[in-house]
PDB file of C-alpha atoms in Angstrom:
ATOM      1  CA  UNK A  28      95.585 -62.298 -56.327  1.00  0.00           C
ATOM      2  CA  UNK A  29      93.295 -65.103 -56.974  1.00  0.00           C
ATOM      3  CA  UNK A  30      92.151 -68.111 -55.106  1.00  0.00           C
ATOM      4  CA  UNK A  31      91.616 -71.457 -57.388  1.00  0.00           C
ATOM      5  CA  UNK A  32      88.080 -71.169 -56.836  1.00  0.00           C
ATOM      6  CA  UNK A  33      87.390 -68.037 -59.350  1.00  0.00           C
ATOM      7  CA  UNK A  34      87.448 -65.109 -56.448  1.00  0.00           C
ATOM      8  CA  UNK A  35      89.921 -62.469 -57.568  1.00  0.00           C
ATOM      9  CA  UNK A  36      91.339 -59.968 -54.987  1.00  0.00           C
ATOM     10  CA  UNK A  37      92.462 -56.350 -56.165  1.00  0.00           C
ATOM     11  CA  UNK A  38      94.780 -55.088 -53.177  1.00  0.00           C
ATOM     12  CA  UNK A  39      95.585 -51.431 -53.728  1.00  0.00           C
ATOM     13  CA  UNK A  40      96.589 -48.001 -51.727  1.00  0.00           C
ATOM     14  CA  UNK A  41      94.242 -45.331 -52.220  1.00  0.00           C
ATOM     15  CA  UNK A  42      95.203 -41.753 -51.409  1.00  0.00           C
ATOM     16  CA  UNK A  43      92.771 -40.159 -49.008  1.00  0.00           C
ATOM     17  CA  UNK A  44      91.566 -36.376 -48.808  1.00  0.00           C
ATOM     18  CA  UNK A  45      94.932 -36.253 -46.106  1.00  0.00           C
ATOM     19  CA  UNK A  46      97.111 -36.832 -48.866  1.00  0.00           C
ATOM     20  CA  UNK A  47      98.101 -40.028 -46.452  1.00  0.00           C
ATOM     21  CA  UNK A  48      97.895 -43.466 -48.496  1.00  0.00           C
ATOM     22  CA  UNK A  49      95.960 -46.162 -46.565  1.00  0.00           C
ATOM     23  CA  UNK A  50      95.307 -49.985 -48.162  1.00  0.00           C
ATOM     24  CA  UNK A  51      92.519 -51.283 -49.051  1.00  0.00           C
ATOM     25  CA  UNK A  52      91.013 -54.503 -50.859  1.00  0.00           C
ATOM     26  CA  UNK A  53      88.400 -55.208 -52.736  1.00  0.00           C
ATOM     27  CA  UNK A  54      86.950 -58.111 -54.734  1.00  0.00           C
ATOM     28  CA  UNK A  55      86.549 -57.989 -58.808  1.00  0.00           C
ATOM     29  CA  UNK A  56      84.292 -59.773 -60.820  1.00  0.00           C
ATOM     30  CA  UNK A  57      85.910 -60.396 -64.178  1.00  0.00           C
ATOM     31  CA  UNK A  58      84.494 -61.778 -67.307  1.00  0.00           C
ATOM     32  CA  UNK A  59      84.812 -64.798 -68.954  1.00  0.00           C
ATOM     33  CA  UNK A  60      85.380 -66.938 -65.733  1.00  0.00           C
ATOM     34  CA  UNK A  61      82.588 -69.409 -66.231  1.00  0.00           C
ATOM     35  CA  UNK A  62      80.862 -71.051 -63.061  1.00  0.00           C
ATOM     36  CA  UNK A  63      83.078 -74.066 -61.883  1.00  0.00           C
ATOM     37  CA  UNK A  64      86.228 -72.801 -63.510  1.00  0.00           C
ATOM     38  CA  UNK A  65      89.641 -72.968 -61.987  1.00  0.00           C
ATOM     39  CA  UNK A  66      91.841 -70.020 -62.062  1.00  0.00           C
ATOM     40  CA  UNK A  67      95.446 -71.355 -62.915  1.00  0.00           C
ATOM     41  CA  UNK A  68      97.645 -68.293 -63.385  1.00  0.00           C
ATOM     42  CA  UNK A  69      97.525 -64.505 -63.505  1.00  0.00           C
ATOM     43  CA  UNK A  70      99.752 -61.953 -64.362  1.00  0.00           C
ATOM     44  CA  UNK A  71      99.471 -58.297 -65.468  1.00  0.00           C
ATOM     45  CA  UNK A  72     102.184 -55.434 -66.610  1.00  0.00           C
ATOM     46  CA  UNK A  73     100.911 -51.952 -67.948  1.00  0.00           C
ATOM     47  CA  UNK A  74     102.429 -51.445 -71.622  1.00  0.00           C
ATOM     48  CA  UNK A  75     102.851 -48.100 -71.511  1.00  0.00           C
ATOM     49  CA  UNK A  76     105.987 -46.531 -70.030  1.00  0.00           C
ATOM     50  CA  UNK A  77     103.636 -42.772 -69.618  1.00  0.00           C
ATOM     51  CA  UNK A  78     100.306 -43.503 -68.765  1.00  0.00           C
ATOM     52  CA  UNK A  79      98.311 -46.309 -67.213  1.00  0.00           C
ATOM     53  CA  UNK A  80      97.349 -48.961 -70.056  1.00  0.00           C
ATOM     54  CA  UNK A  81      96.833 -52.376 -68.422  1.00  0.00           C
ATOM     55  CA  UNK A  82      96.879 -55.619 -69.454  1.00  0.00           C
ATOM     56  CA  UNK A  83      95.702 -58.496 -67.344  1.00  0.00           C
ATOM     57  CA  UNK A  84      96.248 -62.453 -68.485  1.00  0.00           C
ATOM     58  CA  UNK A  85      94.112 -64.989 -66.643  1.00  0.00           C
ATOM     59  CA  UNK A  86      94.871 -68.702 -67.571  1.00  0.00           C
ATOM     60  CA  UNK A  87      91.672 -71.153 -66.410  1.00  0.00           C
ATOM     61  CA  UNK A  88      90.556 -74.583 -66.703  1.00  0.00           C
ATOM     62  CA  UNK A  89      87.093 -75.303 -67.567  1.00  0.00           C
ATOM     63  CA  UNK A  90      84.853 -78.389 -66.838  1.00  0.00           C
ATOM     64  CA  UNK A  91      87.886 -79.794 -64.218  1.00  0.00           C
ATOM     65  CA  UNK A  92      85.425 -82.641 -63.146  1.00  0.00           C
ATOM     66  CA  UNK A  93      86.185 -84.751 -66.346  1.00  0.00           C
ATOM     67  CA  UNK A  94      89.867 -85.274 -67.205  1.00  0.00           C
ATOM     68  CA  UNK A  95      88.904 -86.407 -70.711  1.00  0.00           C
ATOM     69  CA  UNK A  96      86.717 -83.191 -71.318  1.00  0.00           C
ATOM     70  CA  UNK A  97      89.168 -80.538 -70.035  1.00  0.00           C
ATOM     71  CA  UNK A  98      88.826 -76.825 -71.774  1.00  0.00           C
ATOM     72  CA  UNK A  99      91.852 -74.349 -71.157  1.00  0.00           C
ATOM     73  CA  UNK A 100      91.981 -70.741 -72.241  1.00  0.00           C
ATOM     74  CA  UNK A 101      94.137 -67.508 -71.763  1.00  0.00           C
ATOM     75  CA  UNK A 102      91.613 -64.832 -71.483  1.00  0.00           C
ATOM     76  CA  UNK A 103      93.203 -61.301 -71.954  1.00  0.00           C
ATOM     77  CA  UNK A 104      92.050 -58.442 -70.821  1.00  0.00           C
ATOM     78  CA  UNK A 105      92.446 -54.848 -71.023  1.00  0.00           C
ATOM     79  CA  UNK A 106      90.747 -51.219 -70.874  1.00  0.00           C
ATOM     80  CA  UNK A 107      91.635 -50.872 -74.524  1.00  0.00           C
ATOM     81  CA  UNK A 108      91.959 -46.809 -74.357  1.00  0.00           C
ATOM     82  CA  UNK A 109      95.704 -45.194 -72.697  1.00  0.00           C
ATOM     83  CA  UNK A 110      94.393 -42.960 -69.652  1.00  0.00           C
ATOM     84  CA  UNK A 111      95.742 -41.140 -66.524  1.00  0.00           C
ATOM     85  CA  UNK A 112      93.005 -43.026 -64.675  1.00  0.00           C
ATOM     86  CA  UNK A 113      93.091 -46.416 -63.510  1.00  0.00           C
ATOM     87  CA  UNK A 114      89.995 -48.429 -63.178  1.00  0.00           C
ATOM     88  CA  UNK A 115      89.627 -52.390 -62.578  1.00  0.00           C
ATOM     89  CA  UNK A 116      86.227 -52.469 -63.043  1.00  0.00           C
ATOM     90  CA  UNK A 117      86.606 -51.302 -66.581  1.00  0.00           C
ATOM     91  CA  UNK A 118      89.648 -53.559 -67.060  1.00  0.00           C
ATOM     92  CA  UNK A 119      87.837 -56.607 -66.060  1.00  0.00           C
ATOM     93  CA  UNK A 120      84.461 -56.486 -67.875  1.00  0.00           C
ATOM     94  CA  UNK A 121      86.695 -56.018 -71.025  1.00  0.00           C
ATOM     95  CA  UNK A 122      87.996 -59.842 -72.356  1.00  0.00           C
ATOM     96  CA  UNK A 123      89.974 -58.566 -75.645  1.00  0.00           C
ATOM     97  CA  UNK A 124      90.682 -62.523 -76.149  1.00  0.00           C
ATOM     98  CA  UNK A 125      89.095 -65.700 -75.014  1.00  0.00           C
ATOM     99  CA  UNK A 126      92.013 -68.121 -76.715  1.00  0.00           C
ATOM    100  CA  UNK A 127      91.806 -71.794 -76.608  1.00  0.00           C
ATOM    101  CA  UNK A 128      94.407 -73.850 -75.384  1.00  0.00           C
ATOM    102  CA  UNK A 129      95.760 -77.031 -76.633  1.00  0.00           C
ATOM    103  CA  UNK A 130      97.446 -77.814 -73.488  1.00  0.00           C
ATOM    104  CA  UNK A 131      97.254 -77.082 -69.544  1.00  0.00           C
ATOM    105  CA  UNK A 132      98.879 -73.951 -68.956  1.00  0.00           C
ATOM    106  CA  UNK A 133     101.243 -73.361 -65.952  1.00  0.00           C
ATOM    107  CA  UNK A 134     103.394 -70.457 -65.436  1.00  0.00           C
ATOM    108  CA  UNK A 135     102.146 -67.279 -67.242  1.00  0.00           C
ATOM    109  CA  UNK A 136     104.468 -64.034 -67.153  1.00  0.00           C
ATOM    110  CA  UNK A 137     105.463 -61.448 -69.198  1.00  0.00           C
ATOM    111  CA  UNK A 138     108.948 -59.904 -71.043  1.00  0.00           C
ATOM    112  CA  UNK A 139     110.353 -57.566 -73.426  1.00  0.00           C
ATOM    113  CA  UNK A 140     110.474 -58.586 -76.784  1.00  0.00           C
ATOM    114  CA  UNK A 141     113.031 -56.661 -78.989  1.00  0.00           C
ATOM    115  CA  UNK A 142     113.686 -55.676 -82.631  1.00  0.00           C
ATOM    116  CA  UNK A 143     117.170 -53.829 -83.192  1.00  0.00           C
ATOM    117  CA  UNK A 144     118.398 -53.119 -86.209  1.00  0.00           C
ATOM    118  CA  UNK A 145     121.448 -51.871 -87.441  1.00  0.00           C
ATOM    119  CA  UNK A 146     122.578 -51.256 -83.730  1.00  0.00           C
ATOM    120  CA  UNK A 147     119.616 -49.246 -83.079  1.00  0.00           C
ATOM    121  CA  UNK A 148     116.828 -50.628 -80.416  1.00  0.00           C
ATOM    122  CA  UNK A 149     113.545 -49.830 -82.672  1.00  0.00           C
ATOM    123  CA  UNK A 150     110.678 -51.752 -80.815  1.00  0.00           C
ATOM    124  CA  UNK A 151     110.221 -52.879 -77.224  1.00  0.00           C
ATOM    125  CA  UNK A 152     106.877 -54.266 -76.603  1.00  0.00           C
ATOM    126  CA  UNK A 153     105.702 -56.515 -73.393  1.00  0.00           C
ATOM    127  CA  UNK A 154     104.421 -59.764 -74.520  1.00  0.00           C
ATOM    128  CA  UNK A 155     103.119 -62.622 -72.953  1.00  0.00           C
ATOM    129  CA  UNK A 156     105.359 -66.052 -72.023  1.00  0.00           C
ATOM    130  CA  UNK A 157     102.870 -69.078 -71.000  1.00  0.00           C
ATOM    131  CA  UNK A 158     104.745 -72.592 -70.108  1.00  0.00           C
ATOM    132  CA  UNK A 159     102.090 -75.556 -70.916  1.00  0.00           C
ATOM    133  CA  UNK A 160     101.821 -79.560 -70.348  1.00  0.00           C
ATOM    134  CA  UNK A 161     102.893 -79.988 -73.876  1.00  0.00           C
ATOM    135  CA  UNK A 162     106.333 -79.246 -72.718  1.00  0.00           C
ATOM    136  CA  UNK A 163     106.484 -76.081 -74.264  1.00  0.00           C
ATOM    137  CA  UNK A 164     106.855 -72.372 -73.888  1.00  0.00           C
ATOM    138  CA  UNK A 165     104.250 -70.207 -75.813  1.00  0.00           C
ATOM    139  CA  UNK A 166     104.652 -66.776 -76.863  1.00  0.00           C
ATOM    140  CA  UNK A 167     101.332 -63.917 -76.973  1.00  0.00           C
ATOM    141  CA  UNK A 168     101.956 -60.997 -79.053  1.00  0.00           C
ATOM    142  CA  UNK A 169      99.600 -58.338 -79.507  1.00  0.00           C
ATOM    143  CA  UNK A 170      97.969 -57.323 -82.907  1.00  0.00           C
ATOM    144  CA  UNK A 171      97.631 -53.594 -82.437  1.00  0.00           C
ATOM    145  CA  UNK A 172      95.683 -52.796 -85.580  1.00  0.00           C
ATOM    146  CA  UNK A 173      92.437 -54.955 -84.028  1.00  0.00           C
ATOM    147  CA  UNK A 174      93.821 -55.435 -80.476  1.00  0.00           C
ATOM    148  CA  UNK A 175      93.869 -59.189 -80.232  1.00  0.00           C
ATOM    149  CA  UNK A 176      96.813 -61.565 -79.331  1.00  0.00           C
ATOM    150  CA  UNK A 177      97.849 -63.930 -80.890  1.00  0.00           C
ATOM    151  CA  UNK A 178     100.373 -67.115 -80.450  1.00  0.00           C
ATOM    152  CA  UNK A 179     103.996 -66.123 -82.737  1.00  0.00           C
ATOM    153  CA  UNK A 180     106.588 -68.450 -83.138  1.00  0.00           C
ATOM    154  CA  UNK A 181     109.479 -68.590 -80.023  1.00  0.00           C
ATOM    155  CA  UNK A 182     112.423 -69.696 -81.443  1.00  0.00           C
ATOM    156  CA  UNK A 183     112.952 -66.839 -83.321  1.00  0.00           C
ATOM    157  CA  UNK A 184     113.166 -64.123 -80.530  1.00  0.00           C
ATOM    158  CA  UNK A 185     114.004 -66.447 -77.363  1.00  0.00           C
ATOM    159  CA  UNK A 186     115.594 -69.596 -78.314  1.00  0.00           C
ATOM    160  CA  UNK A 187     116.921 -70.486 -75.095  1.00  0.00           C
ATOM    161  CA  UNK A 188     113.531 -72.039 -74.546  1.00  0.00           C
ATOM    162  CA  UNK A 189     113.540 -74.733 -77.416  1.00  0.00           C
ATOM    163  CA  UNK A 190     113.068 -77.827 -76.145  1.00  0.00           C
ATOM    164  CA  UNK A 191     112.404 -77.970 -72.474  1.00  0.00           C
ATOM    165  CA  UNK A 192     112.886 -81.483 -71.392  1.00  0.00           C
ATOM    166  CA  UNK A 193     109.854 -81.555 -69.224  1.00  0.00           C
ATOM    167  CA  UNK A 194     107.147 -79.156 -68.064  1.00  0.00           C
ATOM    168  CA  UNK A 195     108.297 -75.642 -67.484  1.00  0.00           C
ATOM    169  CA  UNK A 196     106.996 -74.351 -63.824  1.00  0.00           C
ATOM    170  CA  UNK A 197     108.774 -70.989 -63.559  1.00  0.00           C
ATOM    171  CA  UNK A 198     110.641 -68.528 -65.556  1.00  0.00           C
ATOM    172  CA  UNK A 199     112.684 -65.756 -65.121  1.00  0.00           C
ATOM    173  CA  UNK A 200     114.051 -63.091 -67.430  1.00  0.00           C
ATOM    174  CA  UNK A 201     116.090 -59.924 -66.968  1.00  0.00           C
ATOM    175  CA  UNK A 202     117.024 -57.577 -69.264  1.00  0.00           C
ATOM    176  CA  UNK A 203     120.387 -55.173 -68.542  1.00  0.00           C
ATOM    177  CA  UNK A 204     123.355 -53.200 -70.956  1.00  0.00           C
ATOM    178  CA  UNK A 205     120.328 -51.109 -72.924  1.00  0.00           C
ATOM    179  CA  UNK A 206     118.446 -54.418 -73.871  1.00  0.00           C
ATOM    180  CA  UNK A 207     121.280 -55.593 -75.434  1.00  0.00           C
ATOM    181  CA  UNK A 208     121.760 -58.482 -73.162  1.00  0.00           C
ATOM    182  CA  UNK A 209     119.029 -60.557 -70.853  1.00  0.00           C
ATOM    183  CA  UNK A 210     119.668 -63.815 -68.672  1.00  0.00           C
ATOM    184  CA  UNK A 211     117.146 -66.238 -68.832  1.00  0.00           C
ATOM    185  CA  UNK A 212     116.469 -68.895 -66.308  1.00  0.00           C
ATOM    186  CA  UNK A 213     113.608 -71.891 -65.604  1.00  0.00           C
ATOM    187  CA  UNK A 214     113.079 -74.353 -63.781  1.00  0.00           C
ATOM    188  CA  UNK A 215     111.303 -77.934 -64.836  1.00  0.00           C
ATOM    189  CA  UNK A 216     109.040 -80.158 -63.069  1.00  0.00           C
ATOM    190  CA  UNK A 217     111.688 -82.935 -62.935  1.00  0.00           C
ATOM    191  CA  UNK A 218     114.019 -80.688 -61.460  1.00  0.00           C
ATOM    192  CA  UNK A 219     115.892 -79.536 -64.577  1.00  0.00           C
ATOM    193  CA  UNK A 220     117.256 -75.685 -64.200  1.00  0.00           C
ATOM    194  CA  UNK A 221     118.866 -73.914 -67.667  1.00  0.00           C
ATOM    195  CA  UNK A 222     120.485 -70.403 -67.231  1.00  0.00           C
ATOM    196  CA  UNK A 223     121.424 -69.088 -70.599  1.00  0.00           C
ATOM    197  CA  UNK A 224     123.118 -65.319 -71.500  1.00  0.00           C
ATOM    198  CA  UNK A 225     121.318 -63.999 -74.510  1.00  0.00           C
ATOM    199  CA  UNK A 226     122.675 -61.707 -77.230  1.00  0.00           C
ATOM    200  CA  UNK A 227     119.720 -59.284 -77.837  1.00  0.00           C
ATOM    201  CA  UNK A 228     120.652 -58.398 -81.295  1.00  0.00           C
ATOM    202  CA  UNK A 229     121.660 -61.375 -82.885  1.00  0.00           C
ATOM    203  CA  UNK A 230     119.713 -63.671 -80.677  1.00  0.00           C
ATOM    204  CA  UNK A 231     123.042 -65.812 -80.145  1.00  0.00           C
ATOM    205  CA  UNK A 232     123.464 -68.001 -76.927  1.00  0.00           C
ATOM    206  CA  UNK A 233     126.245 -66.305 -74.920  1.00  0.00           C
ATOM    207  CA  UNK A 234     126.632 -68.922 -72.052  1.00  0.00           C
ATOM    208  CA  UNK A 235     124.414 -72.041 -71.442  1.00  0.00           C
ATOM    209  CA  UNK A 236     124.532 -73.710 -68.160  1.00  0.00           C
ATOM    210  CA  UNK A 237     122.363 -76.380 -66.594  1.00  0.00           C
ATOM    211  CA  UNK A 238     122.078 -78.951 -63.935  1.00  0.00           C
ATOM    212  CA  UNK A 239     119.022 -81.194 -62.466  1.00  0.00           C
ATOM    213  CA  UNK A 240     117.942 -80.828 -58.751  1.00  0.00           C
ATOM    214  CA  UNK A 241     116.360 -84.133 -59.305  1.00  0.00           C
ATOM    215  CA  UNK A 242     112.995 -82.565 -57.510  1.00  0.00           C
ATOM    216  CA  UNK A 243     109.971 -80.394 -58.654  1.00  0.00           C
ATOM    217  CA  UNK A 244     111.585 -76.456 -58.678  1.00  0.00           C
ATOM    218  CA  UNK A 245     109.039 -73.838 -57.909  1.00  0.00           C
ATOM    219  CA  UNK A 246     110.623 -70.656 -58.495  1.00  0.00           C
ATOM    220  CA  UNK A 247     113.615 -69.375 -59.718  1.00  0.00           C
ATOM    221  CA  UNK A 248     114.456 -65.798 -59.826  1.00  0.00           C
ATOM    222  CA  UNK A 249     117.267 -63.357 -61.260  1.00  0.00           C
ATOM    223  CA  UNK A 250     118.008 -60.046 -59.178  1.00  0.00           C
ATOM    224  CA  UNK A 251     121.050 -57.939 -59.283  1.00  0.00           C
ATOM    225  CA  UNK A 252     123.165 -57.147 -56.604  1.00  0.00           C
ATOM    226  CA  UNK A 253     122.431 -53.313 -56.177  1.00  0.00           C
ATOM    227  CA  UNK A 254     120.009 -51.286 -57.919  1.00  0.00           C
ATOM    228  CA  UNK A 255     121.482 -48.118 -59.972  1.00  0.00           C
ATOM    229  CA  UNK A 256     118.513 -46.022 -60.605  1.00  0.00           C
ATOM    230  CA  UNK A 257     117.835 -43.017 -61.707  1.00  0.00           C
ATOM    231  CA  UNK A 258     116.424 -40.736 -59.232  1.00  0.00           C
ATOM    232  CA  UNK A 259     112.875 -40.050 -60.556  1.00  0.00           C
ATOM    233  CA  UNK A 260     111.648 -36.655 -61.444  1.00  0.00           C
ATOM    234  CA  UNK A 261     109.124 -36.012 -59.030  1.00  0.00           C
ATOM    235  CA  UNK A 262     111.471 -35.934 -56.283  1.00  0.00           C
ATOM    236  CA  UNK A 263     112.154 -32.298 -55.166  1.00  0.00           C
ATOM    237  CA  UNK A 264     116.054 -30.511 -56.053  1.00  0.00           C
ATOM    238  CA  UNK A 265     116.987 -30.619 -53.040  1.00  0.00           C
ATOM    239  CA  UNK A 266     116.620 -34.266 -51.943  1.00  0.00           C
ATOM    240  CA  UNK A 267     118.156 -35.008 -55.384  1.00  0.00           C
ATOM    241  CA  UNK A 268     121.107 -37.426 -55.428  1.00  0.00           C
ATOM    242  CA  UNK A 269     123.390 -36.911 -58.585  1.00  0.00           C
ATOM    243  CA  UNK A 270     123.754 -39.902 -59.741  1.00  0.00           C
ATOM    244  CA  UNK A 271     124.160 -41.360 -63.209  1.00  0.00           C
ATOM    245  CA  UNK A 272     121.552 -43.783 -64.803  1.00  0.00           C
ATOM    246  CA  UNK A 273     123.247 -46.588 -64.995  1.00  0.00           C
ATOM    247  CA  UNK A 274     120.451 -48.765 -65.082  1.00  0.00           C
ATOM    248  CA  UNK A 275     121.294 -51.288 -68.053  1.00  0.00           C
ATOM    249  CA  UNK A 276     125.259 -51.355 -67.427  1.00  0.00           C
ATOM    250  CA  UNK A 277     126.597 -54.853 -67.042  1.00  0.00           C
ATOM    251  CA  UNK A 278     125.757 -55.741 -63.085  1.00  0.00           C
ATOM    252  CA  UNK A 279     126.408 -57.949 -60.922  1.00  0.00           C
ATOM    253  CA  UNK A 280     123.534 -60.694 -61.331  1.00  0.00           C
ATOM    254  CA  UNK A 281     122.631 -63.356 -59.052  1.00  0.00           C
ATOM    255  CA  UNK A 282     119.841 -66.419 -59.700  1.00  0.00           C
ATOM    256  CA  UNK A 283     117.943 -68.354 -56.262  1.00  0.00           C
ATOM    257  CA  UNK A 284     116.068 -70.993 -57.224  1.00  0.00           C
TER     258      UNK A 284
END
């Protein structure tokens, strides 16, 4: 968590020679953040689905004192290496981009993006989604031969964000029937919402709905009804539920905003 004023907060539990997990915080200097800089949004996700392999997105506005002189940038960052142990420190000294902005960014988050073909799911990689004053939603994909990101074109892979009609202040996107389907949802500054249903494969709009609240929305958010998970492996036999995974299978979804 970050404050606007450059201090960055790591909250974490840390497992104690008991075995019993107790909470602790801790303050982390990261790179990058130049003195008088204003933290606008963070966001992190680990892009590994076996190890820990984090990636941490910090959008900032530099020299905020002169409206005519303003310098944004998305610095990325990220311990580079896959490893069983996590470490911040490591993490935060480590900018793998410094990228320029051409607008001032609001909302940064992260989804799936997908590549099936012939009915077969054969990439799923976490990329970056970054709204921006220029009425627009930006895409970060990572360049794994020299580990850099770089912007790729949206309309391609999530064109139910083409032409926002003002400034995008929160997005939502879930993902459900094996990443063959995902609802997307945002909210504008002038109160516009748009809730679309995707067709992964074919990157067809399904179902387009939208309305204005006629006020500034802060959040929206999509959340199913009841979870279906798997029960995970660690868990012993005996406290074992058989269940199905029916993780992905069409639920029942629901959107607050």
């Amino acid at each position: 968590v970050a404050s606007l004023r450059r201090e960055i907060i790591c909250f974490e539990y840390v497992e104690n020679s008991l075995g019993v997990l107790t909470p602790s915080t801790k303050e982390i200097s990261f790179t990058y953040l130049p003195k008088g800089a204003e933290i606008i949004s963070m966001d992190a996700f680990n892009k590994s689905e076996t190890v820990d392999d984090f990636v941490i997105g910090i959008t900032i506005i530099k020299n905020s004192t002169d409206l005519h002189a303003l310098e944004t940038f998305l610095n990325i960052y990220s311990g580079w290496e896959e490893t069983k142990d996590f470490n911040m420190e490591i993490i935060s000294q480590n900018c793998l981009n410094n990228i320029e902005l051409k607008y001032i960014p609001y909302h940064l988050t992260h989804t799936y993006l997908t590549v099936w073909l012939e009915g077969d799911l054969v990439s799923k990689e976490v990329v970056f989604l970054l709204s921006g004053s220029d009425c627009k939603i930006h895409i970060y994909q990572e360049n794994k031969v020299n580990h850099t990101y770089k912007e790729i074109e949206i309309a391609e892979y999530f064109p139910e964000f083409v032409k926002p009609p003002t400034i995008v202040v929160w997005m939502d996107i879930y993902y459900y029937n094996k990443y063959t389907k995902r609802l997307t949802a945002f909210g504008c500054e002038c109160g516009y919402i748009r809730l679309c249903s995707i067709c992964v494969k074919t990157s067809a709009i399904l179902y387009n709905f939208s309305t204005n609240f006629n006020n500034t929305i802060s959040t929206v958010r999509i959340y199913p009804t009841e979870h279906k998970l798997k029960t995970p492996d660690f868990i012993n036999d005996e406290y074992k539920v058989v269940t199905e995974d029916v993780e992905h299978e069409d639920p029942m979804l629901n959107l607050i905003i």
